[in-house]
Coordinates of C-alpha atoms in Angstrom, one line a residue:
M176 CA -16.6 -5.4 -17.6
G177 CA -15.5 -4.6 -21.2
R178 CA -14.1 -7.0 -23.8
V179 CA -10.7 -8.6 -23.7
V180 CA -8.1 -6.6 -25.7
P181 CA -6.8 -8.8 -28.5
G182 CA -3.5 -10.4 -27.8
K183 CA -0.4 -9.5 -29.9
R184 CA 2.2 -11.7 -31.4
W185 CA 5.1 -12.0 -29.0
Q186 CA 8.2 -10.2 -30.3
G187 CA 10.6 -11.1 -27.5
V188 CA 11.6 -14.1 -25.4
V189 CA 8.6 -15.5 -23.6
V190 CA 9.6 -16.4 -20.1
L191 CA 6.1 -17.6 -18.9
E192 CA 3.1 -18.7 -21.0
V193 CA 0.0 -20.0 -19.4
T194 CA -2.8 -21.4 -21.6
G195 CA -6.2 -22.8 -20.7
L196 CA -5.5 -23.1 -17.0
Y197 CA -8.2 -24.5 -14.8
A198 CA -7.6 -25.1 -11.1
G199 CA -9.4 -25.1 -7.7
Y200 CA -9.7 -26.8 -4.4
G201 CA -11.6 -30.1 -4.2
D202 CA -14.8 -29.8 -6.1
T203 CA -14.6 -26.0 -6.2
E204 CA -13.2 -24.6 -9.5
I205 CA -11.6 -21.2 -9.0
L206 CA -9.7 -20.6 -12.3
H207 CA -11.7 -21.0 -15.5
G208 CA -9.3 -21.1 -18.5
I209 CA -6.6 -18.6 -17.7
D210 CA -4.3 -17.4 -20.5
I211 CA -1.4 -15.1 -19.6
A212 CA 2.2 -14.6 -20.7
A213 CA 5.3 -12.6 -19.7
Q214 CA 8.2 -11.7 -22.0
H215 CA 11.8 -11.3 -20.8
G216 CA 12.3 -7.9 -19.1
E217 CA 8.6 -7.0 -18.6
I218 CA 6.6 -6.2 -15.6
V219 CA 3.3 -7.9 -16.2
A220 CA 0.5 -7.0 -13.7
V221 CA -2.3 -9.3 -12.8
L222 CA -5.0 -7.1 -11.3
G223 CA -8.2 -7.9 -9.5
S224 CA -10.1 -7.5 -6.2
N225 CA -9.9 -9.8 -3.2
G226 CA -11.3 -13.2 -4.1
A227 CA -10.8 -12.8 -7.9
G228 CA -8.5 -15.9 -8.1
K229 CA -5.1 -14.2 -7.9
S230 CA -3.8 -16.2 -5.0
T231 CA -4.9 -19.5 -6.6
L232 CA -3.1 -18.5 -9.8
N233 CA 0.0 -17.8 -7.9
N234 CA -0.2 -21.1 -6.1
V235 CA -0.5 -23.0 -9.3
L236 CA 2.3 -21.1 -11.0
S237 CA 4.7 -21.7 -8.1
G238 CA 3.9 -25.4 -7.8
I239 CA 2.0 -25.3 -4.5
L240 CA -1.3 -26.3 -6.2
E241 CA -1.6 -28.7 -9.1
P242 CA -3.8 -27.5 -12.0
A243 CA -6.9 -29.5 -13.1
S244 CA -6.0 -28.8 -16.8
G245 CA -4.1 -26.5 -19.0
E246 CA -0.4 -25.8 -19.7
I247 CA 2.3 -23.8 -18.0
R248 CA 5.5 -23.1 -19.9
F249 CA 8.4 -21.5 -18.2
D250 CA 11.7 -20.7 -19.8
G251 CA 10.7 -22.6 -22.9
E252 CA 9.8 -25.9 -21.1
D253 CA 6.5 -27.4 -20.0
V254 CA 6.4 -27.2 -16.2
T255 CA 2.8 -28.1 -15.7
G256 CA 2.5 -30.0 -12.4
V257 CA 6.2 -29.6 -11.6
S258 CA 7.0 -29.3 -7.8
A259 CA 7.6 -26.1 -6.0
E260 CA 11.1 -27.1 -5.2
E261 CA 12.0 -27.9 -8.8
L262 CA 10.5 -24.6 -10.0
V263 CA 12.6 -22.7 -7.5
A264 CA 15.7 -24.6 -8.8
R265 CA 14.8 -23.5 -12.3
G266 CA 14.5 -19.9 -11.3
L267 CA 10.7 -19.3 -10.8
I268 CA 10.6 -17.5 -7.5
H269 CA 7.4 -16.6 -5.7
V270 CA 7.4 -13.9 -2.9
P271 CA 4.1 -14.7 -1.2
E272 CA 1.5 -12.4 0.2
G273 CA 2.1 -11.4 3.8
R274 CA 5.9 -11.3 3.6
R275 CA 6.4 -14.5 5.7
V276 CA 9.9 -13.8 6.8
F277 CA 11.4 -16.1 9.5
P278 CA 10.9 -13.8 12.5
N279 CA 13.4 -15.5 14.8
L280 CA 16.2 -15.5 12.3
T281 CA 18.3 -12.4 11.6
V282 CA 18.0 -10.4 8.4
L283 CA 21.2 -11.9 7.1
E284 CA 20.0 -15.4 7.9
N285 CA 16.7 -14.8 6.1
L286 CA 18.6 -13.5 3.0
E287 CA 20.9 -16.5 3.1
M288 CA 17.9 -18.8 3.2
G289 CA 16.9 -17.4 -0.2
S290 CA 19.9 -19.1 -1.8
Y291 CA 19.2 -22.5 -0.3
R292 CA 18.1 -24.1 -3.6
R293 CA 19.6 -21.7 -6.1
G294 CA 22.3 -19.1 -6.3
R295 CA 24.4 -20.6 -3.4
E296 CA 27.7 -20.3 -5.3
R297 CA 27.3 -16.5 -5.8
R298 CA 25.7 -15.9 -2.4
R299 CA 28.2 -13.3 -1.3
Q300 CA 28.0 -11.3 -4.5
N301 CA 24.2 -11.5 -4.6
L302 CA 24.1 -10.3 -1.0
Q303 CA 26.2 -7.3 -1.8
N304 CA 23.8 -6.5 -4.7
I305 CA 20.7 -6.8 -2.6
V306 CA 21.9 -4.5 0.2
A307 CA 22.8 -2.0 -2.4
I308 CA 19.2 -2.1 -3.6
F309 CA 17.8 -2.1 0.0
P310 CA 20.3 -0.1 2.0
R311 CA 18.0 -0.3 5.0
L312 CA 18.6 -4.0 5.2
Q313 CA 22.4 -3.4 5.4
E314 CA 21.8 -1.5 8.6
R315 CA 19.8 -4.4 10.1
L316 CA 21.7 -7.5 9.0
S317 CA 22.1 -8.7 12.6
Q318 CA 18.6 -7.7 13.7
S319 CA 15.8 -10.3 14.1
A320 CA 13.5 -10.1 11.2
G321 CA 10.5 -10.2 13.5
T322 CA 11.5 -6.8 14.9
L323 CA 11.4 -5.0 11.5
S324 CA 8.6 -2.7 10.3
G325 CA 6.1 -4.0 7.8
G326 CA 7.9 -2.1 5.0
E327 CA 11.3 -3.5 6.0
Q328 CA 9.9 -7.0 6.1
Q329 CA 8.6 -6.6 2.6
M330 CA 12.0 -5.5 1.4
L331 CA 13.5 -8.5 3.2
A332 CA 11.0 -10.9 1.5
I333 CA 11.8 -9.5 -1.9
G334 CA 15.6 -9.5 -1.2
R335 CA 15.3 -13.1 -0.1
G336 CA 13.6 -13.9 -3.4
L337 CA 16.4 -12.1 -5.3
M338 CA 19.0 -14.2 -3.6
A339 CA 17.7 -17.2 -5.6
E340 CA 18.7 -15.4 -8.9
P341 CA 15.2 -15.6 -10.4
K342 CA 14.4 -15.7 -14.1
L343 CA 10.9 -14.8 -13.1
L344 CA 9.9 -13.1 -9.8
I345 CA 6.2 -13.4 -8.8
L346 CA 5.3 -10.6 -6.3
D347 CA 2.1 -11.4 -4.5
E348 CA 0.3 -8.3 -3.1
P349 CA 3.6 -6.6 -2.1
S350 CA 1.9 -3.4 -1.1
L351 CA -0.7 -5.0 1.1
G352 CA -0.9 -3.4 4.6
L353 CA 1.8 -0.7 3.9
A354 CA 1.5 3.0 4.6
P355 CA 1.1 5.1 1.5
V356 CA 4.6 6.6 1.7
L357 CA 6.0 3.0 1.9
V358 CA 3.9 2.0 -1.1
D359 CA 5.5 4.7 -3.1
E360 CA 9.0 3.6 -2.1
L361 CA 8.1 -0.1 -2.8
F362 CA 6.8 0.5 -6.3
S363 CA 9.9 2.6 -7.1
L364 CA 12.1 -0.3 -5.9
I365 CA 10.2 -2.8 -8.1
R366 CA 10.7 -0.6 -11.1
S367 CA 14.4 -0.3 -10.3
I368 CA 14.8 -4.1 -10.0
N369 CA 13.0 -4.6 -13.3
E370 CA 15.3 -2.1 -15.0
G371 CA 18.1 -4.5 -14.3
G372 CA 16.4 -6.9 -16.7
L373 CA 14.4 -9.1 -14.3
T374 CA 11.0 -10.3 -15.5
I375 CA 8.3 -9.6 -12.8
L376 CA 4.8 -10.9 -12.5
L377 CA 3.1 -8.3 -10.2
V378 CA -0.1 -9.6 -8.7
E379 CA -1.8 -6.7 -7.0
Q380 CA -5.0 -5.0 -5.8
N381 CA -3.3 -1.6 -6.2
V382 CA -4.4 -1.1 -9.8
A383 CA -3.3 2.6 -10.2
R384 CA 0.3 2.1 -9.0
S385 CA 0.7 -1.2 -10.8
L386 CA -0.3 0.3 -14.1
E387 CA 2.2 3.1 -13.7
I388 CA 5.1 0.6 -13.7
A389 CA 3.9 -2.3 -15.7
S390 CA 4.4 -3.0 -19.4
R391 CA 1.2 -5.0 -19.8
A392 CA -1.6 -6.1 -17.5
Y393 CA -4.4 -8.6 -17.1
V394 CA -7.6 -8.0 -15.1
I395 CA -9.0 -11.2 -13.4
E396 CA -12.6 -11.4 -12.1
Q397 CA -14.1 -14.6 -10.7
G398 CA -11.3 -16.7 -12.1
V399 CA -11.5 -15.4 -15.6
I400 CA -9.3 -12.9 -17.5
V401 CA -11.8 -10.2 -18.5
L402 CA -9.4 -7.6 -19.8
S403 CA -5.8 -7.6 -21.1
G404 CA -3.5 -5.2 -23.0
S405 CA -0.8 -2.7 -22.5
A406 CA -0.7 -0.9 -19.1
A407 CA -1.6 2.4 -21.0
E408 CA -4.6 0.8 -22.6
L409 CA -6.0 -0.5 -19.4
A410 CA -5.3 2.8 -17.5
S411 CA -7.4 4.6 -20.1
N412 CA -10.2 1.9 -20.2
E413 CA -13.4 3.3 -18.9
D414 CA -14.4 0.1 -17.1
V415 CA -11.0 -0.1 -15.3
R416 CA -11.1 3.6 -14.4
R417 CA -14.6 3.3 -13.0
S418 CA -14.2 0.0 -11.2
Y419 CA -10.7 0.2 -9.9
L420 CA -9.4 3.8 -10.1
G421 CA -12.5 5.6 -8.8
V422 CA -12.9 7.8 -11.8
M423 CA -16.5 8.4 -12.9

């Protein structure tokens, strides 16, 4: 794929900055020197096919997997190797792939679990805000989460993440497995959440829809960032259009 678009000097507050990140599992190295950043109020997309290293990157950023080397700075502090629990307490919230709601708990109980480590004092107000964003959840607060549709479970997973008052919300493949009409609704909701000022790292295979709502984007292949730039630049890049958008 084409060259990396040169990085620009950051003009705003940098919420997340990753430099020279190497990570893997055992003797298998998956990430090979990743550099990414997200400024306050941006949607930053990390795009790539299945197996490109996106999930490994998410696991490192959220403290599930310790990096081999490199630096992760969040909210102005070095958090390299910090535990997942501490990162949640600081406001770095990861909504994992596959939704992973608690199926035997009600929708309300799932949402309340989101404020277990952070946001507990404002739980009631945050709950009101979230059901305003996702009115379908308001109708199902007493329903078991396992009985929800896939789209409703994804809304619940995102709502649960918002209950923790994130400073950075990592969304891991939120559109995976959803019908096209629900994908449209989901990306509209992500845009709406971001318009409230929340910084979002959107890790997705759906390149076309991600570039429609993102400020900037990175393309990862085989654990390496091969392209980066504004969403508009990547949407018009011939390699991206041919490889990911199906445009010849």
